[in-house]
PDB file of C-alpha atoms in Angstrom:
ATOM      1  CA  UNK A   1     -13.132   1.633   4.582  1.00 59.00           C
ATOM      2  CA  UNK A   2     -12.719   5.755   4.532  1.00 71.00           C
ATOM      3  CA  UNK A   3     -14.772   5.782   1.277  1.00 69.00           C
ATOM      4  CA  UNK A   4     -17.392   3.161   2.624  1.00 71.00           C
ATOM      5  CA  UNK A   5     -17.912   5.214   5.836  1.00 74.00           C
ATOM      6  CA  UNK A   6     -18.417   8.845   3.810  1.00 78.00           C
ATOM      7  CA  UNK A   7     -21.069   6.761   1.486  1.00 79.00           C
ATOM      8  CA  UNK A   8     -22.909   4.621   3.862  1.00 80.00           C
ATOM      9  CA  UNK A   9     -25.113   7.630   5.679  1.00 80.00           C
ATOM     10  CA  UNK A  10     -26.347   8.375   2.167  1.00 82.00           C
ATOM     11  CA  UNK A  11     -27.351   4.904   1.351  1.00 84.00           C
ATOM     12  CA  UNK A  12     -29.841   4.834   4.483  1.00 86.00           C
ATOM     13  CA  UNK A  13     -31.553   8.117   3.149  1.00 87.00           C
ATOM     14  CA  UNK A  14     -31.146   7.005  -0.721  1.00 88.00           C
ATOM     15  CA  UNK A  15     -34.887   5.435  -0.792  1.00 88.00           C
ATOM     16  CA  UNK A  16     -36.562   8.381   0.562  1.00 88.00           C
ATOM     17  CA  UNK A  17     -34.558  10.585  -1.716  1.00 86.00           C
ATOM     18  CA  UNK A  18     -35.638   8.551  -4.670  1.00 88.00           C
ATOM     19  CA  UNK A  19     -39.233   8.310  -3.489  1.00 89.00           C
ATOM     20  CA  UNK A  20     -39.087  12.353  -3.082  1.00 86.00           C
ATOM     21  CA  UNK A  21     -37.671  12.733  -6.688  1.00 85.00           C
ATOM     22  CA  UNK A  22     -40.486  10.584  -8.199  1.00 85.00           C
ATOM     23  CA  UNK A  23     -43.413  12.249  -6.010  1.00 85.00           C
ATOM     24  CA  UNK A  24     -41.903  16.150  -6.792  1.00 83.00           C
ATOM     25  CA  UNK A  25     -39.177  15.940  -9.318  1.00 85.00           C
ATOM     26  CA  UNK A  26     -41.239  13.946 -12.183  1.00 85.00           C
ATOM     27  CA  UNK A  27     -44.457  16.152 -12.014  1.00 86.00           C
ATOM     28  CA  UNK A  28     -42.088  19.281 -11.833  1.00 86.00           C
ATOM     29  CA  UNK A  29     -40.596  18.068 -15.165  1.00 88.00           C
ATOM     30  CA  UNK A  30     -43.985  17.736 -16.852  1.00 88.00           C
ATOM     31  CA  UNK A  31     -45.334  20.973 -15.582  1.00 90.00           C
ATOM     32  CA  UNK A  32     -42.337  22.789 -17.202  1.00 91.00           C
ATOM     33  CA  UNK A  33     -42.784  20.386 -20.771  1.00 90.00           C
ATOM     34  CA  UNK A  34     -46.472  21.382 -20.244  1.00 89.00           C
ATOM     35  CA  UNK A  35     -45.859  24.815 -20.118  1.00 90.00           C
ATOM     36  CA  UNK A  36     -44.405  25.093 -23.636  1.00 92.00           C
ATOM     37  CA  UNK A  37     -47.472  22.927 -25.421  1.00 88.00           C
ATOM     38  CA  UNK A  38     -51.055  23.531 -26.200  1.00 86.00           C
ATOM     39  CA  UNK A  39     -52.374  20.590 -24.030  1.00 81.00           C
ATOM     40  CA  UNK A  40     -55.398  19.023 -24.937  1.00 77.00           C
ATOM     41  CA  UNK A  41     -56.033  15.850 -22.572  1.00 70.00           C
ATOM     42  CA  UNK A  42     -52.784  14.422 -21.494  1.00 74.00           C
ATOM     43  CA  UNK A  43     -50.422  15.928 -24.357  1.00 78.00           C
ATOM     44  CA  UNK A  44     -50.406  18.199 -27.089  1.00 81.00           C
ATOM     45  CA  UNK A  45     -48.441  19.986 -29.711  1.00 86.00           C
ATOM     46  CA  UNK A  46     -45.439  22.252 -29.128  1.00 88.00           C
ATOM     47  CA  UNK A  47     -45.827  26.048 -29.036  1.00 89.00           C
ATOM     48  CA  UNK A  48     -42.979  27.447 -27.475  1.00 87.00           C
ATOM     49  CA  UNK A  49     -43.296  30.598 -25.460  1.00 90.00           C
ATOM     50  CA  UNK A  50     -46.997  31.467 -26.519  1.00 92.00           C
ATOM     51  CA  UNK A  51     -48.289  30.199 -23.248  1.00 91.00           C
ATOM     52  CA  UNK A  52     -46.337  32.521 -21.541  1.00 93.00           C
ATOM     53  CA  UNK A  53     -47.007  35.425 -23.936  1.00 92.00           C
ATOM     54  CA  UNK A  54     -50.476  35.056 -23.382  1.00 90.00           C
ATOM     55  CA  UNK A  55     -50.225  34.846 -19.578  1.00 92.00           C
ATOM     56  CA  UNK A  56     -48.192  37.812 -19.269  1.00 91.00           C
ATOM     57  CA  UNK A  57     -50.410  39.939 -21.746  1.00 91.00           C
ATOM     58  CA  UNK A  58     -53.577  39.181 -19.209  1.00 89.00           C
ATOM     59  CA  UNK A  59     -54.410  41.894 -16.871  1.00 89.00           C
ATOM     60  CA  UNK A  60     -55.912  39.182 -14.580  1.00 89.00           C
ATOM     61  CA  UNK A  61     -52.596  37.610 -14.261  1.00 90.00           C
ATOM     62  CA  UNK A  62     -50.739  40.934 -13.095  1.00 92.00           C
ATOM     63  CA  UNK A  63     -53.803  41.821 -10.818  1.00 92.00           C
ATOM     64  CA  UNK A  64     -52.983  38.186  -9.205  1.00 91.00           C
ATOM     65  CA  UNK A  65     -49.269  38.945  -8.671  1.00 91.00           C
ATOM     66  CA  UNK A  66     -49.988  42.215  -6.914  1.00 92.00           C
ATOM     67  CA  UNK A  67     -52.282  40.811  -4.440  1.00 93.00           C
ATOM     68  CA  UNK A  68     -49.533  38.166  -3.960  1.00 92.00           C
ATOM     69  CA  UNK A  69     -46.961  40.996  -3.199  1.00 91.00           C
ATOM     70  CA  UNK A  70     -49.803  42.778  -1.074  1.00 93.00           C
ATOM     71  CA  UNK A  71     -50.207  39.600   1.225  1.00 93.00           C
ATOM     72  CA  UNK A  72     -46.194  39.529   1.595  1.00 92.00           C
ATOM     73  CA  UNK A  73     -46.649  42.658   3.846  1.00 93.00           C
ATOM     74  CA  UNK A  74     -47.800  40.390   6.224  1.00 93.00           C
ATOM     75  CA  UNK A  75     -44.593  39.009   7.064  1.00 93.00           C
ATOM     76  CA  UNK A  76     -43.147  41.980   9.339  1.00 94.00           C
ATOM     77  CA  UNK A  77     -46.468  41.552  11.341  1.00 94.00           C
ATOM     78  CA  UNK A  78     -46.448  37.917  11.887  1.00 94.00           C
ATOM     79  CA  UNK A  79     -42.593  38.095  12.851  1.00 94.00           C
ATOM     80  CA  UNK A  80     -43.541  40.968  15.377  1.00 93.00           C
ATOM     81  CA  UNK A  81     -46.633  39.352  16.703  1.00 92.00           C
ATOM     82  CA  UNK A  82     -44.762  35.783  16.977  1.00 92.00           C
ATOM     83  CA  UNK A  83     -41.544  37.479  18.856  1.00 92.00           C
ATOM     84  CA  UNK A  84     -43.531  39.149  21.271  1.00 91.00           C
ATOM     85  CA  UNK A  85     -45.975  36.085  22.201  1.00 89.00           C
ATOM     86  CA  UNK A  86     -42.984  33.591  22.538  1.00 89.00           C
ATOM     87  CA  UNK A  87     -41.039  36.088  24.330  1.00 88.00           C
ATOM     88  CA  UNK A  88     -43.808  36.587  27.061  1.00 87.00           C
ATOM     89  CA  UNK A  89     -44.584  32.907  27.157  1.00 86.00           C
ATOM     90  CA  UNK A  90     -40.923  32.250  27.675  1.00 85.00           C
ATOM     91  CA  UNK A  91     -40.988  34.651  30.828  1.00 82.00           C
ATOM     92  CA  UNK A  92     -44.155  32.754  31.961  1.00 79.00           C
ATOM     93  CA  UNK A  93     -46.419  35.669  32.237  1.00 77.00           C
ATOM     94  CA  UNK A  94     -49.611  34.848  34.631  1.00 77.00           C
ATOM     95  CA  UNK A  95     -51.746  31.869  32.561  1.00 75.00           C
ATOM     96  CA  UNK A  96     -48.949  31.077  30.515  1.00 72.00           C
ATOM     97  CA  UNK A  97     -49.696  27.576  30.142  1.00 74.00           C
ATOM     98  CA  UNK A  98     -53.306  28.643  29.146  1.00 78.00           C
ATOM     99  CA  UNK A  99     -52.284  31.191  26.572  1.00 77.00           C
ATOM    100  CA  UNK A 100     -49.920  28.749  24.978  1.00 77.00           C
ATOM    101  CA  UNK A 101     -52.439  26.104  24.073  1.00 77.00           C
ATOM    102  CA  UNK A 102     -54.730  29.183  22.874  1.00 79.00           C
ATOM    103  CA  UNK A 103     -51.873  30.441  20.549  1.00 79.00           C
ATOM    104  CA  UNK A 104     -50.900  26.907  19.220  1.00 80.00           C
ATOM    105  CA  UNK A 105     -54.579  26.115  18.284  1.00 82.00           C
ATOM    106  CA  UNK A 106     -54.563  27.722  15.102  1.00 79.00           C
ATOM    107  CA  UNK A 107     -51.983  25.934  13.552  1.00 80.00           C
ATOM    108  CA  UNK A 108     -53.595  22.596  14.520  1.00 82.00           C
ATOM    109  CA  UNK A 109     -56.581  23.198  12.893  1.00 83.00           C
ATOM    110  CA  UNK A 110     -57.306  22.554   9.341  1.00 84.00           C
ATOM    111  CA  UNK A 111     -57.349  25.933   7.145  1.00 84.00           C
ATOM    112  CA  UNK A 112     -60.755  25.447   5.782  1.00 85.00           C
ATOM    113  CA  UNK A 113     -62.395  25.015   9.107  1.00 85.00           C
ATOM    114  CA  UNK A 114     -60.723  28.331  10.353  1.00 84.00           C
ATOM    115  CA  UNK A 115     -61.397  30.166   7.166  1.00 84.00           C
ATOM    116  CA  UNK A 116     -65.071  29.168   7.344  1.00 85.00           C
ATOM    117  CA  UNK A 117     -65.289  30.402  10.902  1.00 85.00           C
ATOM    118  CA  UNK A 118     -63.629  33.708  10.388  1.00 85.00           C
ATOM    119  CA  UNK A 119     -65.775  34.082   7.023  1.00 84.00           C
ATOM    120  CA  UNK A 120     -68.856  33.846   9.636  1.00 86.00           C
ATOM    121  CA  UNK A 121     -67.325  36.150  12.116  1.00 88.00           C
ATOM    122  CA  UNK A 122     -66.263  38.997   9.627  1.00 88.00           C
ATOM    123  CA  UNK A 123     -69.646  39.195   7.812  1.00 86.00           C
ATOM    124  CA  UNK A 124     -71.228  42.606   7.877  1.00 85.00           C
ATOM    125  CA  UNK A 125     -73.730  41.400  10.206  1.00 85.00           C
ATOM    126  CA  UNK A 126     -71.225  39.341  11.949  1.00 86.00           C
ATOM    127  CA  UNK A 127     -69.696  39.127  15.897  1.00 89.00           C
ATOM    128  CA  UNK A 128     -66.889  41.470  14.858  1.00 89.00           C
ATOM    129  CA  UNK A 129     -69.090  44.115  13.808  1.00 89.00           C
ATOM    130  CA  UNK A 130     -71.378  43.847  16.401  1.00 91.00           C
ATOM    131  CA  UNK A 131     -68.838  44.144  18.931  1.00 89.00           C
ATOM    132  CA  UNK A 132     -67.345  47.442  17.207  1.00 88.00           C
ATOM    133  CA  UNK A 133     -71.031  48.582  17.044  1.00 89.00           C
ATOM    134  CA  UNK A 134     -71.368  47.784  20.690  1.00 89.00           C
ATOM    135  CA  UNK A 135     -68.199  49.708  21.461  1.00 87.00           C
ATOM    136  CA  UNK A 136     -69.541  52.766  19.643  1.00 85.00           C
ATOM    137  CA  UNK A 137     -66.978  52.209  16.707  1.00 84.00           C
ATOM    138  CA  UNK A 138     -69.545  52.224  13.997  1.00 83.00           C
ATOM    139  CA  UNK A 139     -66.888  53.971  11.577  1.00 83.00           C
ATOM    140  CA  UNK A 140     -64.830  50.755  11.781  1.00 83.00           C
ATOM    141  CA  UNK A 141     -67.896  48.256  11.124  1.00 86.00           C
ATOM    142  CA  UNK A 142     -66.668  47.459   7.740  1.00 86.00           C
ATOM    143  CA  UNK A 143     -67.917  44.978   4.811  1.00 87.00           C
ATOM    144  CA  UNK A 144     -65.069  42.953   5.607  1.00 87.00           C
ATOM    145  CA  UNK A 145     -66.034  40.094   3.104  1.00 87.00           C
ATOM    146  CA  UNK A 146     -68.024  41.813   0.709  1.00 85.00           C
ATOM    147  CA  UNK A 147     -66.028  44.993  -0.122  1.00 86.00           C
ATOM    148  CA  UNK A 148     -63.483  44.787  -3.074  1.00 87.00           C
ATOM    149  CA  UNK A 149     -61.025  47.457  -1.050  1.00 88.00           C
ATOM    150  CA  UNK A 150     -61.045  45.212   2.158  1.00 89.00           C
ATOM    151  CA  UNK A 151     -61.554  41.631   1.258  1.00 90.00           C
ATOM    152  CA  UNK A 152     -57.766  41.240   0.617  1.00 91.00           C
ATOM    153  CA  UNK A 153     -56.905  42.433   3.840  1.00 91.00           C
ATOM    154  CA  UNK A 154     -59.376  40.552   5.446  1.00 90.00           C
ATOM    155  CA  UNK A 155     -57.814  37.392   4.193  1.00 91.00           C
ATOM    156  CA  UNK A 156     -54.437  38.763   5.482  1.00 92.00           C
ATOM    157  CA  UNK A 157     -55.683  39.107   8.953  1.00 90.00           C
ATOM    158  CA  UNK A 158     -56.769  35.828   8.651  1.00 90.00           C
ATOM    159  CA  UNK A 159     -53.436  34.453   7.367  1.00 91.00           C
ATOM    160  CA  UNK A 160     -51.551  36.606   9.868  1.00 92.00           C
ATOM    161  CA  UNK A 161     -53.599  35.089  12.912  1.00 89.00           C
ATOM    162  CA  UNK A 162     -52.993  31.325  11.886  1.00 89.00           C
ATOM    163  CA  UNK A 163     -49.512  31.308  10.442  1.00 89.00           C
ATOM    164  CA  UNK A 164     -47.994  33.409  13.716  1.00 91.00           C
ATOM    165  CA  UNK A 165     -48.781  30.241  15.538  1.00 89.00           C
ATOM    166  CA  UNK A 166     -45.876  28.767  13.694  1.00 89.00           C
ATOM    167  CA  UNK A 167     -43.506  31.680  14.519  1.00 91.00           C
ATOM    168  CA  UNK A 168     -44.496  31.301  17.983  1.00 91.00           C
ATOM    169  CA  UNK A 169     -43.478  27.534  18.298  1.00 88.00           C
ATOM    170  CA  UNK A 170     -40.498  28.026  16.421  1.00 89.00           C
ATOM    171  CA  UNK A 171     -39.232  30.919  18.445  1.00 91.00           C
ATOM    172  CA  UNK A 172     -40.188  29.559  21.757  1.00 88.00           C
ATOM    173  CA  UNK A 173     -38.275  26.493  20.824  1.00 87.00           C
ATOM    174  CA  UNK A 174     -35.228  28.472  20.433  1.00 88.00           C
ATOM    175  CA  UNK A 175     -35.924  30.384  23.648  1.00 87.00           C
ATOM    176  CA  UNK A 176     -35.986  27.592  25.420  1.00 84.00           C
ATOM    177  CA  UNK A 177     -32.556  26.275  24.468  1.00 84.00           C
ATOM    178  CA  UNK A 178     -30.928  29.737  25.599  1.00 82.00           C
ATOM    179  CA  UNK A 179     -28.317  29.961  28.157  1.00 77.00           C
ATOM    180  CA  UNK A 180     -30.655  31.633  30.999  1.00 77.00           C
ATOM    181  CA  UNK A 181     -27.521  32.800  32.761  1.00 79.00           C
ATOM    182  CA  UNK A 182     -26.650  35.367  30.202  1.00 79.00           C
ATOM    183  CA  UNK A 183     -30.188  36.797  30.434  1.00 79.00           C
ATOM    184  CA  UNK A 184     -30.193  36.576  34.287  1.00 80.00           C
ATOM    185  CA  UNK A 185     -26.774  38.407  34.454  1.00 82.00           C
ATOM    186  CA  UNK A 186     -28.339  41.193  32.061  1.00 81.00           C
ATOM    187  CA  UNK A 187     -31.165  41.597  34.563  1.00 80.00           C
ATOM    188  CA  UNK A 188     -29.003  41.888  37.483  1.00 80.00           C
ATOM    189  CA  UNK A 189     -26.685  44.551  35.670  1.00 79.00           C
ATOM    190  CA  UNK A 190     -29.791  46.704  35.273  1.00 80.00           C
ATOM    191  CA  UNK A 191     -30.994  45.899  31.605  1.00 80.00           C
ATOM    192  CA  UNK A 192     -34.511  47.022  30.897  1.00 83.00           C
ATOM    193  CA  UNK A 193     -36.828  44.349  29.229  1.00 80.00           C
ATOM    194  CA  UNK A 194     -36.391  46.131  25.886  1.00 84.00           C
ATOM    195  CA  UNK A 195     -32.689  46.078  25.980  1.00 84.00           C
ATOM    196  CA  UNK A 196     -32.786  42.221  26.833  1.00 84.00           C
ATOM    197  CA  UNK A 197     -35.036  41.955  24.102  1.00 84.00           C
ATOM    198  CA  UNK A 198     -33.063  43.874  21.317  1.00 85.00           C
ATOM    199  CA  UNK A 199     -29.632  43.437  22.232  1.00 83.00           C
ATOM    200  CA  UNK A 200     -29.507  39.480  23.674  1.00 85.00           C
ATOM    201  CA  UNK A 201     -32.924  37.771  22.311  1.00 85.00           C
ATOM    202  CA  UNK A 202     -33.108  38.904  18.939  1.00 86.00           C
ATOM    203  CA  UNK A 203     -29.351  38.774  18.222  1.00 85.00           C
ATOM    204  CA  UNK A 204     -29.330  34.981  19.284  1.00 85.00           C
ATOM    205  CA  UNK A 205     -32.697  34.292  17.257  1.00 86.00           C
ATOM    206  CA  UNK A 206     -31.406  35.572  13.963  1.00 84.00           C
ATOM    207  CA  UNK A 207     -31.198  32.190  12.196  1.00 82.00           C
ATOM    208  CA  UNK A 208     -34.658  30.662  13.251  1.00 87.00           C
ATOM    209  CA  UNK A 209     -36.193  34.306  12.351  1.00 89.00           C
ATOM    210  CA  UNK A 210     -34.576  34.110   8.842  1.00 85.00           C
ATOM    211  CA  UNK A 211     -35.979  30.710   8.490  1.00 85.00           C
ATOM    212  CA  UNK A 212     -39.392  31.567   9.604  1.00 90.00           C
ATOM    213  CA  UNK A 213     -39.292  34.513   6.933  1.00 89.00           C
ATOM    214  CA  UNK A 214     -38.472  32.110   4.232  1.00 86.00           C
ATOM    215  CA  UNK A 215     -41.073  29.766   5.162  1.00 87.00           C
ATOM    216  CA  UNK A 216     -43.686  32.564   5.441  1.00 90.00           C
ATOM    217  CA  UNK A 217     -42.607  33.844   1.725  1.00 88.00           C
ATOM    218  CA  UNK A 218     -43.212  30.196   0.412  1.00 87.00           C
ATOM    219  CA  UNK A 219     -46.749  30.209   2.280  1.00 89.00           C
ATOM    220  CA  UNK A 220     -48.054  33.713   1.119  1.00 91.00           C
ATOM    221  CA  UNK A 221     -46.818  32.887  -2.613  1.00 88.00           C
ATOM    222  CA  UNK A 222     -47.915  29.217  -2.922  1.00 85.00           C
ATOM    223  CA  UNK A 223     -49.956  28.180  -0.027  1.00 86.00           C
ATOM    224  CA  UNK A 224     -52.999  30.548   0.471  1.00 89.00           C
ATOM    225  CA  UNK A 225     -55.459  29.004  -1.920  1.00 89.00           C
ATOM    226  CA  UNK A 226     -57.582  27.613   0.761  1.00 87.00           C
ATOM    227  CA  UNK A 227     -57.898  30.998   2.571  1.00 88.00           C
ATOM    228  CA  UNK A 228     -58.875  32.709  -0.544  1.00 89.00           C
ATOM    229  CA  UNK A 229     -61.107  29.835  -1.849  1.00 87.00           C
ATOM    230  CA  UNK A 230     -63.353  30.104   0.997  1.00 86.00           C
ATOM    231  CA  UNK A 231     -63.397  33.837   2.156  1.00 84.00           C
ATOM    232  CA  UNK A 232     -63.757  34.604  -1.578  1.00 81.00           C
ATOM    233  CA  UNK A 233     -66.639  32.475  -2.254  1.00 78.00           C
ATOM    234  CA  UNK A 234     -64.963  30.087  -4.595  1.00 79.00           C
ATOM    235  CA  UNK A 235     -64.521  32.745  -7.146  1.00 79.00           C
ATOM    236  CA  UNK A 236     -61.430  34.962  -5.768  1.00 77.00           C
ATOM    237  CA  UNK A 237     -64.237  37.632  -4.945  1.00 77.00           C
ATOM    238  CA  UNK A 238     -65.794  39.884  -4.725  1.00 84.00           C
ATOM    239  CA  UNK A 239     -64.950  40.086  -8.397  1.00 82.00           C
ATOM    240  CA  UNK A 240     -61.096  39.653  -8.556  1.00 86.00           C
ATOM    241  CA  UNK A 241     -60.321  41.400  -5.396  1.00 89.00           C
ATOM    242  CA  UNK A 242     -58.899  38.425  -3.826  1.00 90.00           C
ATOM    243  CA  UNK A 243     -57.569  36.551  -6.857  1.00 90.00           C
ATOM    244  CA  UNK A 244     -54.137  35.219  -6.359  1.00 91.00           C
ATOM    245  CA  UNK A 245     -51.712  33.500  -8.563  1.00 91.00           C
ATOM    246  CA  UNK A 246     -52.796  29.837  -7.100  1.00 91.00           C
ATOM    247  CA  UNK A 247     -56.300  30.927  -7.671  1.00 90.00           C
ATOM    248  CA  UNK A 248     -55.524  32.095 -11.420  1.00 90.00           C
ATOM    249  CA  UNK A 249     -53.835  28.546 -11.729  1.00 91.00           C
ATOM    250  CA  UNK A 250     -56.945  26.779 -10.612  1.00 89.00           C
ATOM    251  CA  UNK A 251     -59.463  28.619 -12.923  1.00 87.00           C
ATOM    252  CA  UNK A 252     -56.819  27.936 -16.091  1.00 86.00           C
ATOM    253  CA  UNK A 253     -56.612  24.372 -15.036  1.00 83.00           C
ATOM    254  CA  UNK A 254     -60.376  23.385 -13.611  1.00 82.00           C
ATOM    255  CA  UNK A 255     -62.664  25.937 -15.009  1.00 79.00           C
ATOM    256  CA  UNK A 256     -61.128  26.898 -18.504  1.00 78.00           C
ATOM    257  CA  UNK A 257     -59.480  23.129 -19.049  1.00 81.00           C
ATOM    258  CA  UNK A 258     -56.072  24.901 -20.214  1.00 84.00           C
ATOM    259  CA  UNK A 259     -53.266  23.108 -18.846  1.00 87.00           C
ATOM    260  CA  UNK A 260     -50.593  24.553 -20.902  1.00 90.00           C
ATOM    261  CA  UNK A 261     -51.701  28.106 -19.450  1.00 90.00           C
ATOM    262  CA  UNK A 262     -51.788  26.670 -16.096  1.00 90.00           C
ATOM    263  CA  UNK A 263     -48.576  25.007 -16.308  1.00 91.00           C
ATOM    264  CA  UNK A 264     -46.608  28.376 -17.561  1.00 92.00           C
ATOM    265  CA  UNK A 265     -48.174  30.066 -14.678  1.00 92.00           C
ATOM    266  CA  UNK A 266     -47.283  27.535 -12.218  1.00 91.00           C
ATOM    267  CA  UNK A 267     -43.817  27.706 -13.707  1.00 92.00           C
ATOM    268  CA  UNK A 268     -43.687  31.454 -13.271  1.00 91.00           C
ATOM    269  CA  UNK A 269     -44.735  31.194  -9.656  1.00 89.00           C
ATOM    270  CA  UNK A 270     -41.721  28.664  -8.967  1.00 88.00           C
ATOM    271  CA  UNK A 271     -39.445  30.908 -10.351  1.00 88.00           C
ATOM    272  CA  UNK A 272     -40.675  34.153  -8.547  1.00 85.00           C
ATOM    273  CA  UNK A 273     -40.497  31.925  -5.389  1.00 83.00           C
ATOM    274  CA  UNK A 274     -36.857  30.902  -6.203  1.00 83.00           C
ATOM    275  CA  UNK A 275     -36.055  34.647  -6.866  1.00 83.00           C
ATOM    276  CA  UNK A 276     -37.384  35.922  -3.819  1.00 77.00           C
ATOM    277  CA  UNK A 277     -35.845  33.043  -1.391  1.00 77.00           C
ATOM    278  CA  UNK A 278     -32.683  32.824  -2.653  1.00 78.00           C
ATOM    279  CA  UNK A 279     -31.021  35.936  -1.586  1.00 73.00           C
ATOM    280  CA  UNK A 280     -32.249  35.147   1.756  1.00 72.00           C
ATOM    281  CA  UNK A 281     -30.288  31.838   1.788  1.00 71.00           C
ATOM    282  CA  UNK A 282     -27.247  33.550   0.260  1.00 72.00           C
ATOM    283  CA  UNK A 283     -27.719  36.313   3.161  1.00 66.00           C
ATOM    284  CA  UNK A 284     -27.726  33.514   5.811  1.00 68.00           C
ATOM    285  CA  UNK A 285     -24.775  32.058   4.548  1.00 70.00           C
ATOM    286  CA  UNK A 286     -22.693  35.314   4.463  1.00 69.00           C
ATOM    287  CA  UNK A 287     -23.746  36.080   8.039  1.00 62.00           C
ATOM    288  CA  UNK A 288     -22.638  32.130   9.030  1.00 64.00           C
ATOM    289  CA  UNK A 289     -19.410  32.979   7.509  1.00 65.00           C
ATOM    290  CA  UNK A 290     -18.871  36.166   9.103  1.00 57.00           C
ATOM    291  CA  UNK A 291     -19.755  34.716  12.278  1.00 58.00           C
ATOM    292  CA  UNK A 292     -17.512  31.850  11.606  1.00 61.00           C
ATOM    293  CA  UNK A 293     -14.370  34.314  10.910  1.00 58.00           C
ATOM    294  CA  UNK A 294     -15.066  36.331  14.198  1.00 53.00           C
TER     295      UNK A 294
END
């Protein structure tokens, strides 16, 4: 009876697990297999590590890697913005219901829609530069889309604006589960707003912040293709200024018909994502163990 009780929950989720393994596991295995082959059509001869050697010798690949790493710089800004806005919404600043709707809208809309709108806004003669010129800030009216030095940072601004909405949702949900008596007691004891944030709110939100950081790392490594494709004019442009690993894989698979190269690049992207995320999970487990011991 005890064995049956332990096994029974797993039987309920077994069909879904089997479906996920088939949908995600089989393609992953095939990608690893293709990365060691010179694929033509649906299969090809085994060539060992030649695809990896070719990728690692290409400057375009390393440029794409550098761009992905630059995009990771957006994570601290995303966390800070999400924390600040979620705390203000939690404290019900005047107009908080309207603000809550406004900040949630970007995450509801599809990425291509947002990217098209933002591309229009950031054109050299677009609304953003027009407002800057109206404010006599002509030196800040840049060629946001057409300049190789600025285009990637424009993509980063777009990503921060949209992806911060998820952080706000997560953080606000965690804040609403707080014991308000603790915060109220600190307010009565004379704690300032910043003291309440840094010594009470943020320590209790450590788990959800770490979760959001992990999700953001995954997003910035492997889910920015739509942003780059639209803002970069479908070419990762101007030039290769917005080329990321996903776009490199897209070019190898679709435009040059090299599935083996695309598979090898996909495997490298997968391994890099795991290498960056695994230490975060280890740190979280260590922190959880310390909390349980204390």
